[in-house]
Amino acid sequence: MCMTCCEAIEAGAAAIDCCLCGAPQTQAAFARIEADISRRQFLGGTAAVIGMFAGFGLAPRELRAQTPGRPTLLTNLRFFDGTTLAMQTGRDILIADGRISALPATGTGPEDADVIDCGGRAVTPGLIDCHWHATLVSVSQVAALTQDIAFIHLVAGQEAGATLMRGFTTVRDTGGPVFGLKMAVDRGVVAGPRIFPSGAMISQTSGHGDFRLLSTLPRMDSDPADYTERTGVAAIADGRDEVLRRTREQLMKGASQIKIMAGGGVTSLYDPLDTAQFLEEEMEAAVRAAADWGTYVCAHVYTSEGIQRALRAGVRSIEHGQLADSETIRMMGDAGAWWSIQPFLEDEDSNPRTNPIQQAKAEEVARGTVRAFEEGRAEGVNMAFGTDILMNPGASRSQGRQLAKLTRFMPPLEALRMATGNAGELLAMSGPRDPYQGRLGVIAEGAHADILVWDGDPETDLDFLDDPTNNLRLVMKGGRVFKETL
């Protein structure tokens, strides 16, 4: 310290700062050092992460990119546009900058385009699964609730690539710690579908998202959060204020919509299926917080009482709902709500359940599934497809087959629309929280270029969806080709 500074301090004219930490010159030096360290850590960390993911089979797998400055033209095809219930011909699909730029008459596209000849095959929009759990689909329940979260994320990254290779170019994630995976996919660190994240599923104490063991009760205010809350699988909230807090936390993390548990579930042991969960004012708190951010709330619920309570509170999307009675189904239609419904038929593709309580609940839901599809269609309820494959390693391979099962209830193209154009409309309700901003699930000018080429005839049946390895000949997401065997 210089003599002039010492004399000023002794005279009371300057504050004592023996280390000069607060001096502008010192702060500037610290900033330069910190920036350099951060840069080195970022570069080293990024290299390590990409290397780790590459070793695990998760590196990006783009096969052919667009030639810079040149559009891509898909030709010699017949296509389903995601909305019109007919296969269309006589047009090509022109793609530029990741979007569908035009649908020119066959043979009239630009001469300088990179041409992909589809060989007369069927072309559809990328498929959308509106009820997916990207971090929970391919691990067992024990693993999901106890294992190191890094392992869970690595398995999720591997599954993301497999999901894309099945033709599902977009998923709406309805609960789980998926924000990091979404970032990795969007930045090209791993291959995977577009992800609309809900973040942690918000549950009341004793609700479908309360995974605690009975031995942990009672929970006191000073007790730490349990594993599922710490890792972002679920968030337990009781009362209006706590629901507001947990909803806002998910929005802060980047949720495109909010997921609440409004009724009993099948996989959980301690909440009977017939229970209504969350008071109406608690649901309203979540709805208002989401609306303040321009988005909406979806609700896990099966029963009529829970569905009606959710609709009165302003919930826009009912997840499951297989036990709804006729009055409740009409109420969904009148409210313009979406019914995100799954083919829960208690068959070979069902999530595993060894506990008799779970088995009984699953059988009850399966009995309601057929009537739910039939009456939902008859009442004109907005319906979108989802699978809810959950904590069931290996079962994700049935994703396309489960969509094909819908032909039991409706014509093939109508079923396909539930996983394309209809699903895209549901996703669009995220408004300004939509992470991708643009039409999905359709082949139309201006839409994202998420396009599939199939061996199969969607007008006849959807059985070809069950074997994407052999029948899915091209996978394009955002104009990038991730698979081509044409």
XYZ file of C-alpha atoms in Angstrom:
486
model
C 0.000 0.000 0.000
C 1.458 3.406 -0.937
C 2.259 6.117 1.631
C -0.338 8.451 0.154
C -3.069 5.856 0.763
C -1.873 5.288 4.338
C -1.912 8.994 5.108
C -5.444 9.288 3.678
C -6.677 6.412 5.826
C -5.103 7.808 8.980
C -6.723 11.163 8.258
C -10.123 9.422 7.913
C -10.468 10.421 4.282
C -10.443 6.862 2.916
C -11.823 3.501 3.941
C -9.456 0.754 5.002
C -8.955 -1.834 2.249
C -5.695 -3.489 3.055
C -5.990 -6.105 0.303
C -7.327 -3.694 -2.325
C -9.952 -6.327 -3.313
C -12.474 -3.612 -4.030
C -10.231 -1.508 -6.225
C -11.421 -1.163 -9.846
C -8.102 -2.411 -11.165
C -8.264 -5.487 -8.933
C -11.870 -6.258 -9.904
C -10.988 -5.981 -13.580
C -8.113 -8.414 -13.112
C -10.361 -10.849 -11.266
C -12.871 -10.639 -14.124
C -10.188 -11.465 -16.699
C -8.934 -14.422 -14.646
C -12.451 -15.724 -14.031
C -13.350 -15.447 -17.708
C -10.238 -17.371 -18.690
C -10.886 -20.096 -16.119
C -14.537 -20.344 -17.173
C -13.528 -20.614 -20.815
C -11.023 -23.373 -20.061
C -13.511 -25.229 -17.874
C -16.207 -24.924 -20.530
C -13.957 -26.164 -23.326
C -12.566 -28.999 -21.242
C -15.955 -29.878 -19.816
C -17.614 -29.814 -23.206
C -14.952 -32.074 -24.663
C -15.325 -34.457 -21.744
C -19.109 -34.540 -21.989
C -19.137 -35.058 -25.755
C -16.487 -37.740 -25.408
C -18.461 -39.463 -22.663
C -21.662 -39.373 -24.673
C -19.880 -40.578 -27.808
C -18.494 -43.537 -25.886
C -21.988 -44.368 -24.680
C -23.330 -44.364 -28.230
C -24.993 -40.971 -27.946
C -23.070 -38.830 -30.412
C -25.120 -36.978 -33.058
C -25.832 -39.196 -36.045
C -26.778 -36.819 -38.822
C -26.221 -38.614 -42.115
C -26.524 -35.858 -44.653
C -26.858 -32.136 -44.165
C -28.220 -29.666 -46.645
C -25.668 -28.183 -48.982
C -25.180 -24.612 -47.754
C -27.413 -22.300 -49.752
C -29.229 -25.149 -51.501
C -32.725 -26.405 -50.617
C -33.690 -30.081 -50.376
C -36.456 -31.501 -52.557
C -38.337 -34.695 -51.693
C -39.937 -36.104 -54.815
C -41.720 -39.219 -56.155
C -43.952 -39.602 -53.121
C -47.477 -39.605 -51.747
C -47.983 -37.840 -48.464
C -50.261 -37.433 -45.463
C -50.239 -33.797 -44.412
C -51.238 -34.428 -40.785
C -54.737 -32.967 -41.062
C -56.504 -34.075 -44.270
C -57.709 -37.677 -43.992
C -56.357 -38.721 -47.375
C -53.002 -39.456 -48.992
C -52.055 -36.743 -51.480
C -50.091 -36.956 -54.697
C -48.878 -34.664 -57.441
C -46.662 -32.537 -55.215
C -43.077 -32.486 -54.012
C -41.809 -31.184 -50.660
C -39.252 -28.376 -50.728
C -37.164 -27.761 -47.608
C -34.943 -24.796 -46.799
C -33.448 -23.587 -43.510
C -35.070 -26.377 -41.533
C -38.613 -25.563 -42.687
C -40.952 -26.718 -45.420
C -40.726 -23.776 -47.797
C -43.157 -24.963 -50.500
C -45.160 -27.880 -51.885
C -44.545 -27.414 -55.611
C -46.304 -29.471 -58.253
C -44.301 -32.553 -59.136
C -41.398 -31.676 -61.414
C -41.623 -27.911 -60.905
C -39.207 -27.551 -57.998
C -35.934 -25.604 -58.255
C -33.207 -27.210 -60.362
C -30.458 -26.381 -57.868
C -32.042 -28.412 -55.024
C -30.556 -31.522 -53.455
C -33.068 -34.170 -54.563
C -34.200 -37.142 -52.472
C -36.205 -39.663 -54.499
C -38.707 -41.363 -52.184
C -39.468 -44.137 -54.636
C -43.228 -43.679 -54.540
C -43.352 -44.360 -50.802
C -45.603 -42.882 -48.126
C -44.417 -39.673 -46.474
C -45.785 -38.456 -43.148
C -44.976 -35.711 -40.666
C -42.723 -36.691 -37.787
C -44.680 -38.500 -35.088
C -45.465 -36.852 -31.743
C -45.917 -38.633 -28.410
C -47.887 -36.293 -26.154
C -47.353 -38.278 -22.951
C -43.726 -39.336 -22.627
C -41.257 -39.531 -19.737
C -37.847 -39.268 -21.378
C -35.826 -39.812 -18.200
C -38.091 -42.495 -16.714
C -39.046 -44.649 -19.687
C -36.097 -47.063 -19.833
C -35.174 -47.611 -16.191
C -36.932 -49.722 -13.588
C -38.928 -48.098 -10.808
C -36.255 -49.068 -8.285
C -33.547 -47.490 -10.434
C -35.606 -44.365 -11.083
C -36.160 -43.790 -7.379
C -32.732 -44.768 -6.024
C -29.919 -44.795 -8.595
C -27.324 -42.115 -9.232
C -29.044 -39.465 -11.332
C -26.102 -39.364 -13.765
C -26.857 -42.966 -14.730
C -30.523 -42.090 -15.259
C -29.549 -39.231 -17.565
C -27.144 -41.378 -19.601
C -29.819 -44.010 -20.155
C -32.233 -41.218 -21.122
C -29.735 -39.901 -23.663
C -29.390 -43.308 -25.249
C -33.175 -43.725 -25.329
C -33.579 -40.294 -26.959
C -31.667 -41.470 -30.010
C -33.754 -44.637 -30.202
C -36.953 -42.586 -29.915
C -35.940 -40.504 -32.920
C -35.095 -43.640 -34.914
C -38.650 -44.878 -34.316
C -39.925 -41.765 -36.090
C -40.979 -39.785 -33.027
C -39.416 -36.431 -33.778
C -41.197 -34.649 -30.907
C -42.296 -35.649 -27.415
C -44.188 -33.769 -24.740
C -42.436 -34.788 -21.551
C -45.042 -35.001 -18.805
C -42.818 -35.284 -15.775
C -39.164 -35.756 -14.914
C -35.749 -34.048 -14.843
C -35.534 -33.559 -18.591
C -34.210 -30.010 -18.974
C -30.584 -31.119 -19.391
C -31.487 -33.754 -21.976
C -33.513 -31.211 -23.922
C -30.532 -28.853 -23.941
C -28.216 -31.630 -25.122
C -30.570 -32.575 -27.972
C -31.183 -28.987 -29.048
C -27.447 -28.245 -29.085
C -26.613 -31.396 -31.028
C -24.684 -33.135 -28.242
C -26.997 -36.152 -28.568
C -29.526 -37.202 -31.163
C -33.135 -37.159 -30.044
C -36.603 -35.707 -30.523
C -37.743 -32.186 -29.795
C -38.773 -32.063 -26.142
C -41.591 -30.023 -24.629
C -40.655 -30.263 -20.930
C -42.976 -30.109 -17.933
C -40.224 -30.535 -15.374
C -41.156 -32.034 -12.028
C -44.716 -33.334 -11.791
C -46.468 -31.382 -9.054
C -48.293 -33.521 -6.506
C -50.042 -33.106 -3.198
C -48.869 -35.089 -0.190
C -50.171 -38.654 -0.714
C -50.746 -37.881 -4.397
C -49.647 -39.795 -7.466
C -46.302 -37.979 -7.486
C -45.530 -38.687 -3.812
C -43.078 -41.587 -4.078
C -41.979 -41.603 -0.434
C -42.102 -44.730 1.687
C -44.486 -44.842 4.615
C -41.492 -45.140 6.936
C -40.495 -41.545 6.068
C -43.736 -40.101 7.464
C -44.488 -37.729 9.050
C -42.601 -35.067 7.138
C -41.697 -32.013 9.185
C -40.992 -28.530 7.881
C -37.298 -28.893 8.724
C -36.905 -32.221 6.878
C -34.936 -32.218 3.619
C -36.613 -33.045 0.319
C -36.526 -36.700 -0.645
C -34.639 -38.132 -3.631
C -37.364 -37.638 -6.234
C -37.797 -33.998 -5.254
C -34.057 -33.300 -5.155
C -33.558 -34.780 -8.625
C -36.572 -33.098 -10.218
C -38.831 -36.094 -10.741
C -41.625 -34.662 -8.614
C -42.431 -31.667 -6.431
C -44.745 -32.086 -3.437
C -46.927 -29.060 -2.742
C -49.813 -28.547 -0.320
C -51.891 -25.399 -0.273
C -52.205 -22.558 -2.728
C -48.948 -20.828 -1.823
C -46.849 -23.959 -2.133
C -48.431 -24.871 -5.471
C -47.622 -21.380 -6.751
C -44.011 -21.758 -5.634
C -43.473 -25.151 -7.250
C -45.220 -24.129 -10.463
C -43.103 -21.019 -10.779
C -39.944 -23.024 -10.152
C -40.694 -25.281 -13.130
C -41.458 -22.255 -15.308
C -38.158 -20.707 -14.223
C -36.354 -23.877 -15.291
C -37.940 -23.690 -18.745
C -41.164 -25.699 -18.580
C -43.278 -25.375 -21.724
C -46.347 -26.527 -19.777
C -47.074 -27.554 -16.182
C -48.057 -31.060 -15.081
C -50.137 -31.602 -11.940
C -51.462 -34.784 -10.384
C -55.231 -34.408 -10.014
C -56.164 -37.979 -9.147
C -55.000 -41.438 -8.135
C -52.611 -43.461 -10.270
C -51.897 -47.040 -11.239
C -48.173 -47.386 -10.513
C -48.344 -45.688 -7.103
C -49.346 -47.776 -4.095
C -50.694 -45.301 -1.586
C -53.230 -43.244 -3.573
C -56.372 -45.178 -4.526
C -57.493 -44.721 -8.115
C -60.810 -43.134 -7.123
C -59.249 -40.305 -5.117
C -59.517 -36.687 -6.234
C -56.272 -34.831 -5.605
C -55.621 -31.114 -5.119
C -58.405 -28.802 -4.074
C -59.895 -26.705 -6.819
C -58.235 -23.552 -5.467
C -54.867 -25.324 -5.507
C -55.337 -26.270 -9.159
C -56.424 -22.706 -9.924
C -53.157 -21.456 -8.448
C -51.160 -23.596 -10.893
C -53.391 -22.550 -13.804
C -53.011 -18.841 -12.991
C -49.242 -19.085 -12.589
C -48.951 -20.898 -15.929
C -51.282 -18.407 -17.634
C -49.105 -15.555 -16.393
C -46.331 -17.132 -18.465
C -48.598 -17.666 -21.476
C -48.907 -21.424 -21.132
C -51.229 -24.068 -19.661
C -51.611 -26.916 -17.168
C -52.102 -30.594 -17.991
C -53.420 -32.960 -15.329
C -52.948 -36.655 -14.639
C -56.412 -37.903 -13.698
C -58.686 -40.866 -14.439
C -62.017 -40.299 -12.707
C -64.985 -38.069 -13.457
C -64.769 -36.101 -10.208
C -61.101 -35.309 -10.716
C -61.568 -34.396 -14.379
C -64.504 -32.086 -13.664
C -62.619 -30.386 -10.851
C -59.622 -29.875 -13.150
C -61.760 -28.443 -15.942
C -63.459 -25.996 -13.571
C -60.022 -24.856 -12.434
C -58.972 -24.129 -16.022
C -56.828 -27.183 -16.828
C -56.514 -27.441 -20.620
C -55.286 -31.018 -21.129
C -56.560 -34.166 -19.429
C -53.956 -36.941 -19.262
C -55.463 -40.474 -19.311
C -59.112 -39.994 -18.227
C -60.170 -43.547 -19.079
C -62.748 -43.654 -16.274
C -64.665 -40.544 -17.370
C -68.432 -40.950 -17.549
C -70.580 -39.613 -20.397
C -71.349 -36.321 -18.647
C -67.659 -35.671 -18.039
C -66.733 -36.489 -21.634
C -69.329 -33.993 -22.845
C -67.893 -31.451 -20.409
C -64.440 -31.949 -21.935
C -65.869 -31.372 -25.388
C -67.796 -28.259 -24.332
C -64.697 -26.812 -22.637
C -62.551 -27.353 -25.744
C -60.052 -29.222 -23.583
C -57.606 -31.736 -25.010
C -57.751 -35.409 -24.116
C -54.248 -36.854 -24.152
C -55.201 -40.521 -24.157
C -53.292 -43.806 -24.316
C -54.272 -47.336 -25.432
C -54.152 -48.822 -21.938
C -55.468 -52.304 -22.720
C -53.650 -54.403 -20.103
C -51.870 -56.379 -22.804
C -48.296 -57.407 -23.525
C -47.215 -53.761 -23.792
C -48.492 -52.668 -20.385
C -46.096 -51.309 -17.796
C -45.046 -54.104 -15.388
C -46.976 -54.410 -12.121
C -46.293 -57.159 -9.631
C -48.271 -55.720 -6.726
C -51.932 -56.866 -6.584
C -53.040 -53.304 -5.821
C -51.401 -52.031 -9.008
C -52.767 -54.926 -11.047
C -56.326 -54.285 -9.928
C -56.070 -50.595 -10.791
C -54.616 -51.372 -14.225
C -57.468 -53.754 -14.993
C -60.037 -51.128 -14.035
C -58.421 -48.590 -16.353
C -58.246 -51.098 -19.207
C -61.969 -51.749 -18.919
C -62.634 -48.047 -19.394
C -60.256 -47.532 -22.319
C -62.491 -48.827 -25.124
C -65.506 -46.778 -24.028
C -63.319 -43.699 -23.561
C -62.117 -43.813 -27.167
C -65.576 -44.524 -28.544
C -67.402 -41.820 -26.595
C -64.602 -39.287 -26.969
C -64.777 -39.575 -30.740
C -68.572 -39.474 -30.732
C -68.573 -36.256 -28.679
C -65.917 -34.636 -30.851
C -63.424 -34.165 -28.013
C -59.984 -32.980 -29.095
C -57.883 -36.135 -28.782
C -54.098 -36.548 -29.056
C -51.954 -39.663 -28.798
C -49.538 -40.575 -26.025
C -48.026 -43.770 -24.645
C -46.956 -43.174 -21.016
C -44.418 -46.003 -21.195
C -42.977 -45.707 -17.721
C -40.164 -47.359 -15.765
C -40.242 -50.324 -18.138
C -36.821 -51.108 -19.697
C -37.128 -52.324 -23.267
C -40.812 -51.448 -23.610
C -40.150 -48.253 -25.534
C -39.805 -50.411 -28.644
C -43.608 -50.718 -28.589
C -44.079 -46.962 -29.121
C -45.085 -47.246 -32.778
C -47.081 -50.410 -32.178
C -49.133 -48.624 -29.547
C -50.055 -45.957 -32.080
C -51.063 -48.703 -34.513
C -53.436 -50.092 -31.857
C -55.645 -47.036 -32.273
C -56.920 -48.511 -35.536
C -59.070 -50.705 -33.315
C -61.099 -47.572 -32.577
C -60.810 -45.488 -35.755
C -59.581 -45.513 -39.385
C -55.778 -45.547 -39.812
C -55.376 -41.957 -41.028
C -57.534 -40.647 -38.188
C -55.303 -42.506 -35.733
C -52.220 -41.116 -37.453
C -53.664 -37.608 -37.190
C -53.829 -38.016 -33.412
C -50.016 -38.347 -33.399
C -49.349 -35.611 -35.965
C -51.669 -32.686 -36.687
C -53.795 -33.042 -33.550
C -50.747 -33.452 -31.357
C -49.177 -30.378 -32.945
C -52.241 -28.324 -32.028
C -51.958 -29.463 -28.428
C -48.281 -28.506 -28.307
C -49.070 -25.075 -29.729
C -50.975 -24.220 -26.537
C -47.582 -23.520 -24.945
C -47.728 -20.174 -26.773
C -44.632 -18.086 -25.988
C -43.220 -20.971 -23.921
C -43.087 -23.158 -27.050
C -39.343 -23.847 -27.299
C -39.439 -24.290 -31.083
C -41.938 -21.675 -32.307
C -43.469 -23.100 -35.442
C -45.983 -25.676 -36.637
C -45.276 -29.309 -35.844
C -47.020 -32.483 -36.941
C -47.968 -31.224 -40.399
C -46.583 -31.085 -43.919
C -47.405 -27.506 -44.823
C -45.582 -24.384 -45.902
C -43.713 -22.826 -43.015
C -43.870 -25.910 -40.777
C -40.775 -27.476 -39.256
C -39.282 -30.000 -41.678
C -39.841 -33.082 -39.519
C -40.553 -35.705 -42.180
C -40.634 -39.509 -42.376
C -40.620 -41.867 -45.371
C -42.192 -45.289 -44.847
C -42.660 -48.646 -46.512
C -46.365 -49.049 -45.847
C -49.791 -47.670 -46.704
C -51.287 -45.466 -43.947
C -54.672 -45.544 -45.645
C -54.885 -49.314 -45.116
C -53.295 -49.939 -41.721
C -50.523 -48.729 -39.412
C -48.884 -52.092 -38.715
C -45.705 -50.906 -40.422
C -45.077 -48.593 -37.440
C -44.190 -51.640 -35.351
C -40.981 -52.278 -37.328
C -39.237 -48.942 -37.886
C -35.881 -50.653 -38.360
C -37.026 -52.089 -41.680
C -40.012 -49.909 -42.638
C -38.831 -46.411 -41.742
C -36.624 -45.404 -44.644
C -35.913 -41.758 -43.896
C -35.938 -39.705 -40.688
C -35.641 -35.950 -41.087
C -35.857 -33.502 -38.189
C -35.523 -29.802 -38.809
C -34.294 -30.468 -42.346
C -31.473 -32.722 -41.112
C -31.441 -36.368 -42.179
C -30.728 -38.783 -39.319
C -31.569 -41.959 -41.194
C -31.798 -42.823 -44.882
C -32.110 -46.262 -46.458
C -33.860 -45.241 -49.679
